[in-house]
XYZ file of C-alpha atoms in Angstrom:
463
model
C -18.852 -55.750 26.441
C -16.170 -58.197 27.557
C -16.584 -59.780 30.958
C -14.073 -58.368 33.450
C -11.065 -60.624 34.103
C -10.948 -59.541 37.742
C -12.427 -60.861 40.968
C -15.811 -59.819 42.271
C -14.214 -57.801 45.079
C -11.867 -56.025 42.687
C -14.811 -55.279 40.397
C -16.792 -53.714 43.257
C -13.791 -51.684 44.409
C -13.153 -50.483 40.866
C -16.805 -49.435 40.492
C -16.715 -47.615 43.824
C -13.527 -45.734 42.859
C -15.002 -44.767 39.491
C -18.196 -43.422 41.050
C -16.154 -41.490 43.613
C -13.915 -39.935 40.948
C -16.872 -39.336 38.639
C -18.877 -37.376 41.184
C -15.759 -35.428 42.203
C -15.487 -34.189 38.606
C -19.153 -34.039 37.648
C -20.492 -32.199 40.716
C -18.538 -28.984 39.959
C -19.492 -29.303 36.274
C -23.184 -29.604 37.197
C -22.909 -26.568 39.476
C -21.330 -24.660 36.607
C -24.034 -25.785 34.161
C -26.749 -24.964 36.690
C -25.466 -21.422 37.046
C -25.219 -21.068 33.263
C -28.830 -22.195 32.906
C -29.793 -19.874 35.783
C -28.328 -16.893 33.911
C -30.309 -17.874 30.815
C -33.461 -18.196 32.912
C -32.782 -14.846 34.600
C -32.357 -13.208 31.187
C -35.720 -14.532 30.018
C -37.555 -13.576 33.226
C -36.044 -10.076 33.361
C -36.575 -9.469 29.646
C -40.164 -10.582 30.215
C -40.695 -7.294 32.031
C -39.720 -5.465 28.845
C -41.876 -7.542 26.504
C -42.137 -10.544 24.198
C -40.182 -8.757 21.442
C -37.133 -8.385 23.700
C -37.273 -12.093 24.613
C -37.525 -13.210 20.981
C -34.811 -10.789 19.748
C -32.323 -11.802 22.450
C -33.093 -15.474 21.811
C -32.295 -15.162 18.088
C -29.242 -12.949 18.664
C -27.822 -15.488 21.091
C -27.652 -18.026 18.270
C -24.625 -16.081 16.987
C -22.869 -16.619 20.299
C -24.135 -20.192 20.274
C -22.489 -20.799 16.884
C -19.196 -19.231 17.988
C -19.331 -21.315 21.151
C -19.484 -24.441 19.005
C -16.087 -23.615 17.508
C -14.655 -23.103 20.989
C -16.249 -26.376 22.103
C -14.700 -28.212 19.163
C -11.263 -26.781 19.927
C -11.784 -27.492 23.619
C -12.657 -31.085 22.742
C -9.365 -31.341 20.863
C -7.534 -30.054 23.936
C -9.369 -32.416 26.303
C -9.088 -35.475 24.027
C -5.316 -35.173 23.818
C -4.503 -33.530 27.155
C -6.573 -35.990 29.239
C -4.710 -38.934 27.708
C -1.324 -37.232 28.194
C -2.416 -36.522 31.778
C -2.768 -40.292 32.177
C 0.859 -40.563 30.996
C 1.993 -37.742 33.365
C 3.360 -35.765 30.398
C 2.969 -32.112 31.503
C 5.110 -30.680 28.684
C 2.865 -32.100 25.966
C -0.240 -30.835 27.785
C 1.217 -27.290 27.858
C 2.002 -27.487 24.131
C -1.522 -28.682 23.339
C -2.947 -25.758 25.350
C -0.840 -23.302 23.328
C -2.031 -24.736 20.020
C -5.676 -24.592 21.095
C -5.353 -21.043 22.478
C -3.955 -19.635 19.225
C -6.628 -21.207 17.046
C -9.406 -20.188 19.430
C -8.241 -16.560 19.442
C -8.541 -16.441 15.640
C -12.152 -17.653 15.867
C -12.889 -15.084 18.591
C -11.571 -12.196 16.488
C -13.690 -13.238 13.490
C -16.937 -13.433 15.475
C -16.184 -10.188 17.328
C -15.793 -8.353 14.013
C -18.916 -9.905 12.486
C -21.085 -9.048 15.506
C -19.627 -5.558 15.869
C -19.770 -4.429 12.236
C -22.565 -6.506 10.650
C -25.217 -7.098 13.366
C -28.219 -6.322 11.146
C -27.051 -8.729 8.464
C -26.583 -11.475 11.049
C -30.085 -10.944 12.442
C -31.607 -11.119 8.951
C -30.352 -14.694 8.713
C -32.752 -15.674 11.496
C -35.806 -13.495 10.915
C -37.440 -11.046 8.517
C -39.245 -9.216 11.348
C -37.829 -5.647 11.298
C -38.485 -5.034 14.983
C -36.655 -8.220 15.987
C -33.760 -7.323 13.671
C -33.367 -3.848 15.214
C -33.521 -5.087 18.813
C -31.207 -8.018 18.131
C -28.656 -5.746 16.411
C -28.455 -3.568 19.541
C -27.599 -6.674 21.538
C -25.008 -7.997 19.076
C -23.024 -4.737 18.812
C -22.417 -4.562 22.549
C -21.815 -8.267 23.081
C -19.266 -8.464 20.231
C -16.344 -7.927 22.634
C -17.360 -10.981 24.653
C -16.551 -13.333 21.750
C -12.835 -12.671 22.070
C -12.992 -13.035 25.863
C -14.878 -16.318 25.523
C -12.322 -17.659 23.043
C -9.602 -17.272 25.669
C -11.503 -18.494 28.733
C -12.906 -21.630 27.073
C -9.461 -23.003 26.218
C -8.300 -22.335 29.775
C -11.383 -24.175 31.034
C -10.625 -27.141 28.761
C -6.990 -27.339 29.843
C -7.901 -27.205 33.530
C -10.636 -29.835 33.136
C -8.274 -32.196 31.337
C -5.984 -32.253 34.390
C -8.963 -32.704 36.746
C -8.915 -29.123 38.096
C -12.656 -28.840 37.572
C -13.308 -27.046 40.882
C -11.174 -24.108 39.743
C -13.217 -23.818 36.550
C -16.426 -23.895 38.597
C -15.233 -21.107 40.901
C -14.279 -18.899 37.940
C -17.555 -19.576 36.150
C -19.603 -19.053 39.300
C -18.127 -15.604 39.890
C -18.692 -14.604 36.254
C -22.271 -15.890 36.097
C -23.335 -14.313 39.382
C -21.936 -11.001 38.151
C -23.874 -11.520 34.930
C -27.163 -11.960 36.801
C -26.416 -8.923 38.994
C -25.487 -6.878 35.924
C -28.736 -7.875 34.201
C -30.760 -6.596 37.140
C -28.775 -3.364 37.364
C -28.981 -2.433 33.683
C -32.523 -3.678 32.976
C -34.233 -2.162 36.020
C -31.880 0.788 36.634
C -30.743 -0.304 40.114
C -28.150 1.831 41.988
C -28.913 4.784 39.747
C -27.853 3.000 36.547
C -29.765 3.788 33.332
C -32.498 1.384 32.209
C -30.963 -0.067 29.047
C -33.392 -2.894 28.244
C -31.931 -5.498 25.864
C -28.689 -3.491 25.667
C -28.359 -3.905 29.427
C -28.344 -7.695 29.070
C -25.591 -7.430 26.450
C -23.536 -5.062 28.624
C -23.835 -7.328 31.668
C -22.762 -10.335 29.586
C -19.731 -8.492 28.209
C -18.540 -7.324 31.643
C -18.915 -10.851 33.036
C -16.917 -12.345 30.142
C -14.070 -9.856 30.636
C -13.870 -10.731 34.334
C -14.041 -14.471 33.565
C -11.146 -14.224 31.125
C -9.068 -12.220 33.603
C -9.657 -14.751 36.379
C -8.663 -17.633 34.078
C -5.345 -16.010 33.230
C -4.538 -15.043 36.829
C -5.496 -18.340 38.491
C -4.049 -20.657 35.824
C -0.706 -18.821 35.966
C -0.343 -19.928 39.604
C -0.529 -23.658 38.803
C 3.018 -25.021 38.872
C 2.576 -28.047 36.609
C 1.395 -28.005 33.896
C 1.980 -24.257 33.454
C -0.528 -22.517 31.189
C 1.183 -19.228 30.325
C 2.188 -17.085 27.352
C 5.280 -19.202 26.699
C 2.993 -22.065 25.644
C 1.778 -19.959 22.722
C 5.249 -19.846 21.182
C 6.085 -23.545 21.413
C 6.349 -25.508 18.209
C 5.762 -29.225 17.854
C 4.794 -30.345 14.352
C 3.714 -33.802 15.502
C 1.410 -32.510 18.243
C 0.055 -29.814 15.927
C -0.839 -32.455 13.332
C -2.414 -34.623 16.040
C -4.400 -31.654 17.352
C -5.703 -30.824 13.880
C -6.436 -34.491 13.197
C -8.570 -34.927 16.315
C -9.982 -31.437 16.818
C -11.123 -30.787 13.235
C -13.713 -33.601 13.296
C -14.850 -32.314 16.708
C -15.134 -28.776 15.336
C -16.921 -30.163 12.290
C -19.283 -32.151 14.510
C -20.064 -29.169 16.736
C -20.438 -26.859 13.733
C -22.683 -29.223 11.801
C -24.792 -29.867 14.904
C -24.885 -26.192 15.933
C -25.555 -24.931 12.416
C -28.386 -27.441 12.309
C -29.872 -26.011 15.497
C -29.365 -22.504 14.122
C -31.231 -23.576 10.987
C -34.028 -24.834 13.222
C -34.090 -21.295 14.650
C -34.216 -19.820 11.146
C -37.207 -22.023 10.286
C -38.938 -21.117 13.563
C -38.085 -17.433 13.106
C -39.886 -17.398 9.785
C -42.918 -19.088 11.336
C -43.479 -16.134 13.675
C -42.365 -14.476 16.915
C -44.903 -16.533 18.920
C -43.070 -19.812 18.256
C -39.676 -18.184 18.911
C -40.786 -16.738 22.254
C -42.474 -19.981 23.382
C -39.408 -22.008 22.426
C -37.172 -19.570 24.318
C -39.046 -20.269 27.564
C -39.185 -24.036 27.037
C -35.512 -24.179 26.070
C -34.600 -22.388 29.297
C -36.205 -25.174 31.337
C -34.701 -27.828 29.037
C -31.229 -26.499 29.838
C -31.954 -26.934 33.541
C -33.320 -30.453 33.036
C -30.236 -31.651 31.135
C -27.626 -30.396 33.599
C -27.024 -33.793 35.220
C -26.936 -36.014 32.120
C -24.656 -33.660 30.159
C -22.455 -33.237 33.231
C -21.992 -36.995 33.512
C -21.350 -37.344 29.771
C -18.615 -34.710 29.550
C -17.124 -35.236 33.010
C -16.942 -39.015 32.699
C -15.142 -38.704 29.361
C -12.202 -36.985 31.113
C -11.736 -39.993 33.406
C -12.030 -42.495 30.569
C -9.554 -40.534 28.454
C -7.089 -40.537 31.342
C -7.471 -44.325 31.715
C -6.887 -44.880 27.996
C -3.760 -42.698 28.136
C -2.497 -44.819 31.036
C -3.123 -47.946 28.880
C -5.771 -49.273 31.311
C -8.070 -50.407 28.506
C -10.113 -52.949 30.463
C -10.850 -50.372 33.167
C -11.778 -47.804 30.508
C -14.294 -50.166 28.848
C -15.934 -51.127 32.126
C -16.152 -47.524 33.292
C -17.601 -46.495 29.933
C -20.423 -48.991 30.519
C -21.007 -47.538 33.993
C -21.013 -44.012 32.569
C -23.654 -44.914 29.979
C -26.008 -46.327 32.612
C -25.634 -43.329 34.929
C -26.152 -40.830 32.101
C -29.280 -42.548 30.776
C -30.800 -42.647 34.273
C -30.058 -38.957 34.747
C -31.596 -38.242 31.329
C -34.797 -40.028 32.364
C -34.868 -38.026 35.594
C -34.305 -34.810 33.635
C -37.196 -35.535 31.266
C -39.486 -36.244 34.231
C -38.373 -33.018 35.920
C -39.022 -31.054 32.735
C -42.574 -32.415 32.546
C -43.306 -31.422 36.146
C -42.169 -27.837 35.442
C -45.156 -27.162 33.172
C -46.940 -24.826 35.658
C -43.772 -22.724 35.934
C -43.759 -22.038 32.202
C -46.915 -19.939 32.380
C -45.434 -17.709 35.084
C -42.078 -16.965 33.462
C -43.245 -14.265 31.047
C -46.335 -12.561 29.675
C -46.765 -14.011 26.171
C -49.475 -13.570 23.564
C -52.408 -16.037 23.733
C -51.118 -17.869 20.645
C -47.591 -18.275 22.097
C -49.067 -19.438 25.397
C -50.993 -22.219 23.620
C -47.724 -23.552 22.213
C -45.988 -23.948 25.580
C -47.433 -27.328 26.584
C -46.857 -29.235 23.307
C -43.355 -27.776 22.976
C -42.575 -28.857 26.530
C -43.538 -32.503 25.985
C -41.723 -32.656 22.638
C -38.603 -31.575 24.520
C -39.179 -34.273 27.156
C -38.869 -36.894 24.407
C -35.891 -35.109 22.895
C -34.009 -35.004 26.227
C -34.238 -38.793 26.591
C -32.696 -39.352 23.177
C -30.103 -36.609 23.693
C -28.846 -38.196 26.926
C -27.953 -41.424 25.095
C -26.445 -39.768 22.023
C -24.448 -37.209 24.016
C -22.767 -39.673 26.379
C -21.729 -41.838 23.425
C -20.845 -39.313 20.711
C -19.525 -36.327 22.691
C -18.392 -38.303 25.740
C -17.101 -41.843 25.321
C -16.175 -41.746 21.617
C -14.190 -38.523 22.024
C -12.433 -39.921 25.101
C -11.019 -42.514 22.717
C -10.117 -39.897 20.101
C -13.053 -40.753 17.840
C -14.716 -37.446 16.939
C -15.115 -38.277 13.240
C -18.007 -40.669 13.920
C -20.248 -37.945 15.360
C -19.317 -35.538 12.569
C -20.435 -37.957 9.846
C -23.563 -39.074 11.721
C -24.833 -35.561 12.526
C -24.125 -34.389 8.975
C -26.317 -37.141 7.566
C -29.079 -37.052 10.186
C -29.490 -33.289 10.480
C -28.684 -32.003 7.005
C -29.960 -34.889 4.902
C -33.035 -35.826 6.947
C -34.222 -33.483 9.733
C -33.685 -30.077 8.117
C -35.082 -31.018 4.679
C -38.081 -32.586 6.438
C -38.564 -29.421 8.512
C -38.342 -27.168 5.451
C -40.888 -29.267 3.571
C -43.222 -29.344 6.573
C -42.979 -25.575 7.083
C -42.852 -24.076 3.592
C -44.249 -26.740 1.234
C -46.919 -28.487 3.274
C -47.518 -25.393 5.480
C -48.125 -27.529 8.554
C -48.889 -25.870 11.921
C -45.805 -24.488 13.743
C -46.037 -27.092 16.530
C -46.016 -29.954 14.001
C -42.968 -28.456 12.274
C -41.302 -28.184 15.674
C -41.946 -31.892 16.318
C -40.480 -32.848 12.920
C -37.293 -30.931 13.751
C -36.861 -32.278 17.279
C -37.369 -35.979 16.541
C -33.817 -36.342 15.169
C -32.329 -37.540 18.495
C -34.432 -40.711 18.297
C -33.826 -41.299 14.599
C -30.034 -41.428 14.940
C -29.791 -43.366 18.224
C -29.349 -46.880 16.788
C -26.088 -46.083 14.971
C -24.010 -44.785 17.937
C -25.239 -47.655 20.137
C -23.946 -50.157 17.564
C -20.629 -48.304 17.288
C -20.250 -48.298 21.071
C -20.795 -52.059 21.292
C -18.169 -52.669 18.582
C -15.440 -51.168 20.817
C -13.751 -49.482 17.826
C -13.839 -46.117 19.606
C -11.208 -47.139 22.191
C -7.828 -45.827 20.980
C -4.701 -44.489 22.678
C -3.810 -41.369 20.668
C -0.751 -40.271 22.688
C 2.897 -40.354 21.627
C 6.019 -40.928 23.692
C 7.537 -37.454 24.137
C 8.673 -37.799 27.768
C 12.153 -38.947 26.885
C 12.537 -35.924 24.586
C 11.210 -33.252 26.983
């Protein structure tokens, strides 16, 4: 990185201001991510009272929502990439137009996944497993939760728009209410509290759907009260060919990146699903703790990118480069802390659910494989999904993940599982080592500085 052409005092003040702004954005994001992970953990613990089959079925069924979420994340990235830079230019009109474009495209995705989950749940489950009991239980979950896809498609774009203008606290409040209601709903419909019927895995789906409906409603109500930019129905009917082309140009690679990455993880689940319910159930528990351990590093990666995007939009390129370097260091440190925390949670794993003896044996090796994976993920995430996208460079991650996951990791996993017939834990290790294999390339791209681009246009004089 270039040496800063500012005095030592200015450098210290700049660093202090960045850290202050960073924690102001990241703290609400971490709270939101913590609550999201808490809901996942609550699902696993409560489903543990029903049995291992319920845990495994819900885990596989949730990959459908996971895949749909990747599309919303890609579209949200397009919104944030452009809107954060226009926020740096104080161009509210363009931000509103970008929100409208993202909302329309996201709604289309939501309708598609709602119909697939509602009408073809058994077919979707067969993608992940050939176990008839898991297919039947998972289909029950998918039918009920199908409505939530459309709700999620709306709320995620609102979240992205609000984050891009640094209204992260509002997003956290909305998410907190929805997630707490989700946990309460799980308890009510699983255990039959307050006279409600005991619905088992269907209760988890019902609680999720109710929470998503409330979340969407809160987004619409609260966002409509913000005076500038105004995120309302009028934004959906605006037309701007230039901004639409820009949105497609920058969001499509992000969608492609998220889809390639998410489809890769879903394929990992397919491989694990065909290796037995024991591996699926053990991975479900370990993955729950992994989500908790990565809250800080992912929060820094995504939150810091908003600030850097704003600085690029304001044409403060030197500040953006220096703050990117600071963001990388903070994220890596938080990733190391997360991996250490994950390792110390080993005793908790054995108390989360009553698994078969074979699944229980897998918990420890799966845990330590994830510790290694978290370290690599912290570096790759802050660069690929954070800093590069802040500069409008989503294509790099799309190409890299396509090559690393689909040309290396997945073929290696398939060979290990179905040709060499290696033990499930060894196959798991082969699949999860990809974060370390691809690390060198994004580090080199970061040092080149080619990711730093101002992707805004001058519309203010026309608005």
